Coordinates of C-alpha atoms in Angstrom, one line a residue:
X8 CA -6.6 -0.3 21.2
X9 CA -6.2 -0.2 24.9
X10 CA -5.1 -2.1 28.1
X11 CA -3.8 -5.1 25.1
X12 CA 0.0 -7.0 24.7
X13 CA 0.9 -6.6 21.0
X14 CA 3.6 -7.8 19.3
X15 CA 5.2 -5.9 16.2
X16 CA 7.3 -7.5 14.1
X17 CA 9.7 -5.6 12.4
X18 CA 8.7 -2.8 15.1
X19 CA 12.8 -1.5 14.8
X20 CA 12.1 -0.3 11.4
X21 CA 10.1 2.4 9.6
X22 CA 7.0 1.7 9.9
X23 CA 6.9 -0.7 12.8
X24 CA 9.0 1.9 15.1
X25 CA 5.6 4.8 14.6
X26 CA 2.9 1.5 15.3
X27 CA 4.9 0.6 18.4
X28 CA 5.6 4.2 19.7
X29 CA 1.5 5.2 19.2
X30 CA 0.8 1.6 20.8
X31 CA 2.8 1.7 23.6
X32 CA 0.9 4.9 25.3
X33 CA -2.1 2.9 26.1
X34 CA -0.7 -1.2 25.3
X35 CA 1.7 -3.5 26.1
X36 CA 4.0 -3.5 23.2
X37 CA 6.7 -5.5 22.3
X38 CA 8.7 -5.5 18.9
X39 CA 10.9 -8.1 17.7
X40 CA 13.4 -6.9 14.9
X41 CA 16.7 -8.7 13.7
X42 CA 18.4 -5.2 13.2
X43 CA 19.0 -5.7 9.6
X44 CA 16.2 -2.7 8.4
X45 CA 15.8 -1.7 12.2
X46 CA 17.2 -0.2 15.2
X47 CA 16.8 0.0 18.7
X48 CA 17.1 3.8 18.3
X49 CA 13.4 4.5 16.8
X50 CA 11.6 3.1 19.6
X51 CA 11.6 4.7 23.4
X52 CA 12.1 2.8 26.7
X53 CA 8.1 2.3 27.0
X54 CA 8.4 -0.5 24.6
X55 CA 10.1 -4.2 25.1
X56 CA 13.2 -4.3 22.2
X57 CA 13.8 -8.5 21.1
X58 CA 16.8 -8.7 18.6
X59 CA 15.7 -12.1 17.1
X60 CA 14.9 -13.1 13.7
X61 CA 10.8 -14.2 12.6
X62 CA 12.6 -17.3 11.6
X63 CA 13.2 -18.1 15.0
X64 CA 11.5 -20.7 17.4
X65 CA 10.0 -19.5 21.1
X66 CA 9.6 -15.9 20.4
X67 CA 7.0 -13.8 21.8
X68 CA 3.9 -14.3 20.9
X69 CA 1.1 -15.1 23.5
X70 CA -0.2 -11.7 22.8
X71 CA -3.6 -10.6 22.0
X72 CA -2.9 -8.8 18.5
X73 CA 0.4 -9.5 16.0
X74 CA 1.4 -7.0 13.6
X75 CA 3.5 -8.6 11.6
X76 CA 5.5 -6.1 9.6
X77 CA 9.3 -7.6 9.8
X78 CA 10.0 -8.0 5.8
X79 CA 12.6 -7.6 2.9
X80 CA 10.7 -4.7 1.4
X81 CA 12.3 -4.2 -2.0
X82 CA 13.1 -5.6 -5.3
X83 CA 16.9 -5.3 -4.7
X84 CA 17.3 -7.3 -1.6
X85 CA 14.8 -10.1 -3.7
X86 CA 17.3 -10.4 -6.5
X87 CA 20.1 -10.2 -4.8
X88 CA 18.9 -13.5 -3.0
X89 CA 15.5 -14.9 -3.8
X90 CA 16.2 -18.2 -1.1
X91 CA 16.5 -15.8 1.6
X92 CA 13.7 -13.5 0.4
X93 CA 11.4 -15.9 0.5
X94 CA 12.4 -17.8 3.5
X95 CA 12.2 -13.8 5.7
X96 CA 9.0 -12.7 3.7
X97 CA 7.0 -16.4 3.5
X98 CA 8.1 -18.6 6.0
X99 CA 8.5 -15.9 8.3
X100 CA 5.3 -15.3 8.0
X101 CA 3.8 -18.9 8.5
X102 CA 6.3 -19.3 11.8
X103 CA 5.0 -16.1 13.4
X104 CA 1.5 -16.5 12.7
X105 CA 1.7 -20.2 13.5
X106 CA 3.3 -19.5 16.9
X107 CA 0.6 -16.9 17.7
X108 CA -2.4 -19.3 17.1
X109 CA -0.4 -21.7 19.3
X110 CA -0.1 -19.3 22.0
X111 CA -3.9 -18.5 21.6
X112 CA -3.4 -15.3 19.5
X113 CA -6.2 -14.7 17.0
X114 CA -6.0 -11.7 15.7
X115 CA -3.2 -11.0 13.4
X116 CA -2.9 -7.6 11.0
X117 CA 0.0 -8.1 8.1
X118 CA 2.3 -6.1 5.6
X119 CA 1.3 -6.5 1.7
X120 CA 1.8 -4.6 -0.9
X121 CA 0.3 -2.5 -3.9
X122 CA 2.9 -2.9 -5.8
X123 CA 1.2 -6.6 -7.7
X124 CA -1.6 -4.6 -9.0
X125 CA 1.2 -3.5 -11.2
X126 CA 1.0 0.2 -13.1
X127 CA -2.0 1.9 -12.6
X128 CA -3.1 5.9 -12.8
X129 CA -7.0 5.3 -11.4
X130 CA -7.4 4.4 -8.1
X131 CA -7.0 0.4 -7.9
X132 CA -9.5 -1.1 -5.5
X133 CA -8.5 -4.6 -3.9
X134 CA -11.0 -7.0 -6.4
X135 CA -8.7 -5.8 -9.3
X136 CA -6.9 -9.0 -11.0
X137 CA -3.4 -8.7 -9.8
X138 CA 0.1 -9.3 -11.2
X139 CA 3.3 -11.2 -9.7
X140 CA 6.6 -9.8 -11.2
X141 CA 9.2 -9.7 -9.0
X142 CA 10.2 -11.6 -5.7
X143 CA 9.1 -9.2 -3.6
X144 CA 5.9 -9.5 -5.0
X145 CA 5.6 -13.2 -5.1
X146 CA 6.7 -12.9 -1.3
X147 CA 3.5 -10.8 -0.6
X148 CA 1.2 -12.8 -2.6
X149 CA 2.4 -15.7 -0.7
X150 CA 1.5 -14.1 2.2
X151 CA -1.9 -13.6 1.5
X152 CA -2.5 -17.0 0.1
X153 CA -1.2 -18.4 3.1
X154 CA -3.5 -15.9 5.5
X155 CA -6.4 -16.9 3.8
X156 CA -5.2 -20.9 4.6
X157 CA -5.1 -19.9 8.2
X158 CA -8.3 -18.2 8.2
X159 CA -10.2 -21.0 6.9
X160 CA -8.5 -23.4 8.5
X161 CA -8.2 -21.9 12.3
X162 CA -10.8 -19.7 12.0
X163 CA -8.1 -16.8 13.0
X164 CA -8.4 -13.1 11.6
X165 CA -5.6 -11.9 9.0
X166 CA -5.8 -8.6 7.4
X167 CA -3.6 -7.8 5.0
X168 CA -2.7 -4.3 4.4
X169 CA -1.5 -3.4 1.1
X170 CA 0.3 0.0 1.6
X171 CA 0.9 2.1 -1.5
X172 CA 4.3 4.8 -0.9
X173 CA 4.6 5.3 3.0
X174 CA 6.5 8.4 3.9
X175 CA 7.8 10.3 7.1
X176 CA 11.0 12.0 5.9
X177 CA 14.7 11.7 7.8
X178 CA 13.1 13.6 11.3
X179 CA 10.7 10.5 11.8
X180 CA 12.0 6.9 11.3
X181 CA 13.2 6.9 8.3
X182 CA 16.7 8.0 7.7
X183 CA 18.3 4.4 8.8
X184 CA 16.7 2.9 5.6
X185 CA 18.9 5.1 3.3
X186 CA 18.7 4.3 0.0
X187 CA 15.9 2.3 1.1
X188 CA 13.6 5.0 2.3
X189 CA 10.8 6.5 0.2
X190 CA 11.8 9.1 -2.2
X191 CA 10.5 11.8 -0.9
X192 CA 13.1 11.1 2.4
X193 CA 15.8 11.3 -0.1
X194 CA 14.8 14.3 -2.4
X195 CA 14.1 16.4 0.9
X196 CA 17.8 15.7 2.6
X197 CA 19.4 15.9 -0.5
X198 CA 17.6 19.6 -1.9
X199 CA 18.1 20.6 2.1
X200 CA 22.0 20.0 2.2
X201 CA 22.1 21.8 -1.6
X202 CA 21.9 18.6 -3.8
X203 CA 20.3 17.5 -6.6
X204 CA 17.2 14.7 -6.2
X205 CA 18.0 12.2 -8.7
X206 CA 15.0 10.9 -10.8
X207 CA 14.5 7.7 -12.7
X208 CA 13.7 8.4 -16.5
X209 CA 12.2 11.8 -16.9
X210 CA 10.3 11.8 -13.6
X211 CA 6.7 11.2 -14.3
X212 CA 6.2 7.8 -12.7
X213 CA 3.5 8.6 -10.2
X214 CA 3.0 7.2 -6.8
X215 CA 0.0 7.7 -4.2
X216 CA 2.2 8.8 -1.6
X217 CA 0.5 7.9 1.9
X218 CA 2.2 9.7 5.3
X219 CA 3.1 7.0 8.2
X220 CA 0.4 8.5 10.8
X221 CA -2.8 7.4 8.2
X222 CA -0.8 3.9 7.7
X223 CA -0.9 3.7 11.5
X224 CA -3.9 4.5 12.3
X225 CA -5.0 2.5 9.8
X226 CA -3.2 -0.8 11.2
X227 CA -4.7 0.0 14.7
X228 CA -8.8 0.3 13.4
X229 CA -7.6 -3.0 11.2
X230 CA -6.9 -4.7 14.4
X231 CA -9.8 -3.3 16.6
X232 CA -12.4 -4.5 13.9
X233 CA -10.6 -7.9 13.6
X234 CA -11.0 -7.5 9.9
X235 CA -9.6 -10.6 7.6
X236 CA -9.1 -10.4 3.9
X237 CA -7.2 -7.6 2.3
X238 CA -7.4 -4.0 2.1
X239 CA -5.8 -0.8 0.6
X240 CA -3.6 2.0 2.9
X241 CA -3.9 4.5 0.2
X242 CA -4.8 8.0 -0.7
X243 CA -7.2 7.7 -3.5
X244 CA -4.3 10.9 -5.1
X245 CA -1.3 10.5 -6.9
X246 CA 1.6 12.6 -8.0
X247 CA 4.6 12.3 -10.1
X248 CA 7.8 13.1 -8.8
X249 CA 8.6 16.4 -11.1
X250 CA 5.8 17.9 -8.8
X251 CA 7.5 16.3 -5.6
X252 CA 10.8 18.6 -5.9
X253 CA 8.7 21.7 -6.8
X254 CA 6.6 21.3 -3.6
X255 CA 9.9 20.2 -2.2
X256 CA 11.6 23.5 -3.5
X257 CA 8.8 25.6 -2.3
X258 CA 8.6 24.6 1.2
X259 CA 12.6 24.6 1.8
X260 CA 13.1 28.0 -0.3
X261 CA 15.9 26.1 -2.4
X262 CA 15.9 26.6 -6.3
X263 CA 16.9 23.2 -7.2
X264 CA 16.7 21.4 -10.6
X265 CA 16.4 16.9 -10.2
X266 CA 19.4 15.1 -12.2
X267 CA 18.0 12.4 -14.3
X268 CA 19.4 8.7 -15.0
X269 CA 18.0 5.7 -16.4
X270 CA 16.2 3.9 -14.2
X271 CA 18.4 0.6 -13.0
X272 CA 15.0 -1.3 -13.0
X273 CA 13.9 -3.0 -15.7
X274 CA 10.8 -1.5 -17.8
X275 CA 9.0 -4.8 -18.0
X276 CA 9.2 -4.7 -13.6
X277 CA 9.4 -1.3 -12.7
X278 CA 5.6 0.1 -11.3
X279 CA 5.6 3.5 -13.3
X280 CA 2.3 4.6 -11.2
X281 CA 0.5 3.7 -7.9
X282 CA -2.9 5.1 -7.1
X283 CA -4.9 3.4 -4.2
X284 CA -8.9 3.0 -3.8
X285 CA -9.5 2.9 0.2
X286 CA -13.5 2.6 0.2
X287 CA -13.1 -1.0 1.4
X288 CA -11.2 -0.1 4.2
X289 CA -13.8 3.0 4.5
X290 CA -16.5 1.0 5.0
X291 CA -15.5 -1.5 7.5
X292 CA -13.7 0.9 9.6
X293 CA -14.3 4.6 8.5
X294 CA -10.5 4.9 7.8
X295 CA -9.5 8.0 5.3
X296 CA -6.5 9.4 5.5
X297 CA -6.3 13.0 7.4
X298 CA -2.7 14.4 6.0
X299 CA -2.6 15.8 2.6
X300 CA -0.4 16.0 0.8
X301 CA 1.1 19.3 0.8
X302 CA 0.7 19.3 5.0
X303 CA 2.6 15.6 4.5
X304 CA 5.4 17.7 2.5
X305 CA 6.0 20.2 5.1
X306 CA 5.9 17.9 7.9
X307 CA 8.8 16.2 5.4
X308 CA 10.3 19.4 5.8
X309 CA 10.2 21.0 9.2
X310 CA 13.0 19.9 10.4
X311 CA 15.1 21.7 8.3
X312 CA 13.1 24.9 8.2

């Protein structure tokens, strides 16, 4: 993308913050965030900050390409309060992407989510039937359903981008999330200040952990291609998260053993494995991702080496 206004929604938080930052050397960029996952702080002075919610009316969006990113992105913060769940993740949604074909915008490139294709160790390509078990996924879902209104209604591209585990570690974007950021974030600055990563059950769930660069640059080629439908942001590999703290161990020289506890998530809920099939993506873009893994885990690392 060059010489373009964008708008990314949610562009305060993880994600959002690195698609703003790589945007903003050759675009117009401006992010609108309500500061409850996002900060200020992650995005440089190159880039227009809006503290408004996606609920809102009259925000900025005669642009040529949306990202709309701005979600509640777990089960916790679904359950706590499905109302407001649903009215962030879904009607969110509709009001953004219904101001943006107002203002003339029609190209629009979304946040789904791998998690409704449910527990799965072979790489799970997009036709695969899918499965709606928490709020957070039902929030998704409706997003999808909704984009493919729009598209066949307005004529308007929508991609969805399901994104399996996105990662970055504390010395990117992710240390505001907390106990919200992906686990590798947590095991790394917990083994680096001499704790113990805590794993659910005995640590073999599995996820196909995908660094934040590939999701980026994935998110850019969706929007250059105008591509509508939905497509995986995946590695195609997966690993459980024993292996995690060894590579973890290895790179930071610690000698550290995980704690275990029972997982807080219900069995019947809980994704034990994630594993993502990107030849869709492949074909209509020539997206793959570049990092490995082991090159993702010392890039997690650096900053404490």
């Amino acid at each position: 993308m060059n010489g373009q206004r964008v708008l990314v929604t949610g562009g305060g938080g993880f994600i959002g913050s690195n698609l703003a930052q790589t945007l903003a050397i050759d675009n117009d960029v401006i992010v609108v965030d309500d500061g409850y996952l996002g900060t200020p702080e992650n995005v440089g002075e190159n880039v227009e900050y809006v503290e408004r919610s996606v609920v809102e009316d009259d925000l900025p969006t005669d642009v040529d390409v949306v990202f709309h990113l701005a979600a509640l992105s777990s089960y916790a913060m679904h359950e706590d309060n499905p109302t407001h769940g649903a009215r962030v993740n879904i009607e969110g949604f509709v009001n953004v992407v219904e101001q943006a074909r107002a203002d003339g915008c029609d190209t629009v490139v979304y946040a789904s989510t791998s998690s409704i294709y449910g527990s799965q160790t072979e790489p799970s390509p997009e036709e695969m039937d899918v499965t709606v078990n928490t709020g957070y996924e039902a929030s998704k879902m409706a997003r999808e359903t909704y984009a493919e209104y729009f598209h066949n209604h307005y004529d308007i591209s929508l991609a969805g981008m399901r994104f399996f585990s996105v990662y970055q570690g504390y010395g990117g974007a992710e240390e505001h999330k907390g106990e919200y950021a992906n686990v590798i974030a947590q095991f790394a600055d917990d083994m680096a200040n001499g704790e113990a990563p805590v794993l659910y059950g005995d640590g073999t769930q599995t996820r196909d952990f995908t660094h934040v660069e590939d999701i980026v640059r994935g998110l850019e080629q969706a929007a250059d291609n105008e591509l509508n439908g939905i497509y995986n942001l995946g590695t195609g590999e997966a690993y459980d998260f024993r292996t995690v703290v060894e590579l973890l161990n290895d790179e930071l020289g610690t000698d550290i053993e995980p704690e275990f506890v029972e997982n807080p998530i219900p069995d019947d809920v809980y994704v034990h494995d994630t594993c993502g099939d990107y030849a869709k993506m492949q074909a209509a873009t020539g997206w793959e991702p570049q990092i490995g893994f082991e090159e993702g885990i010392q890039l997690v690392c650096e900053p404490y080496n």
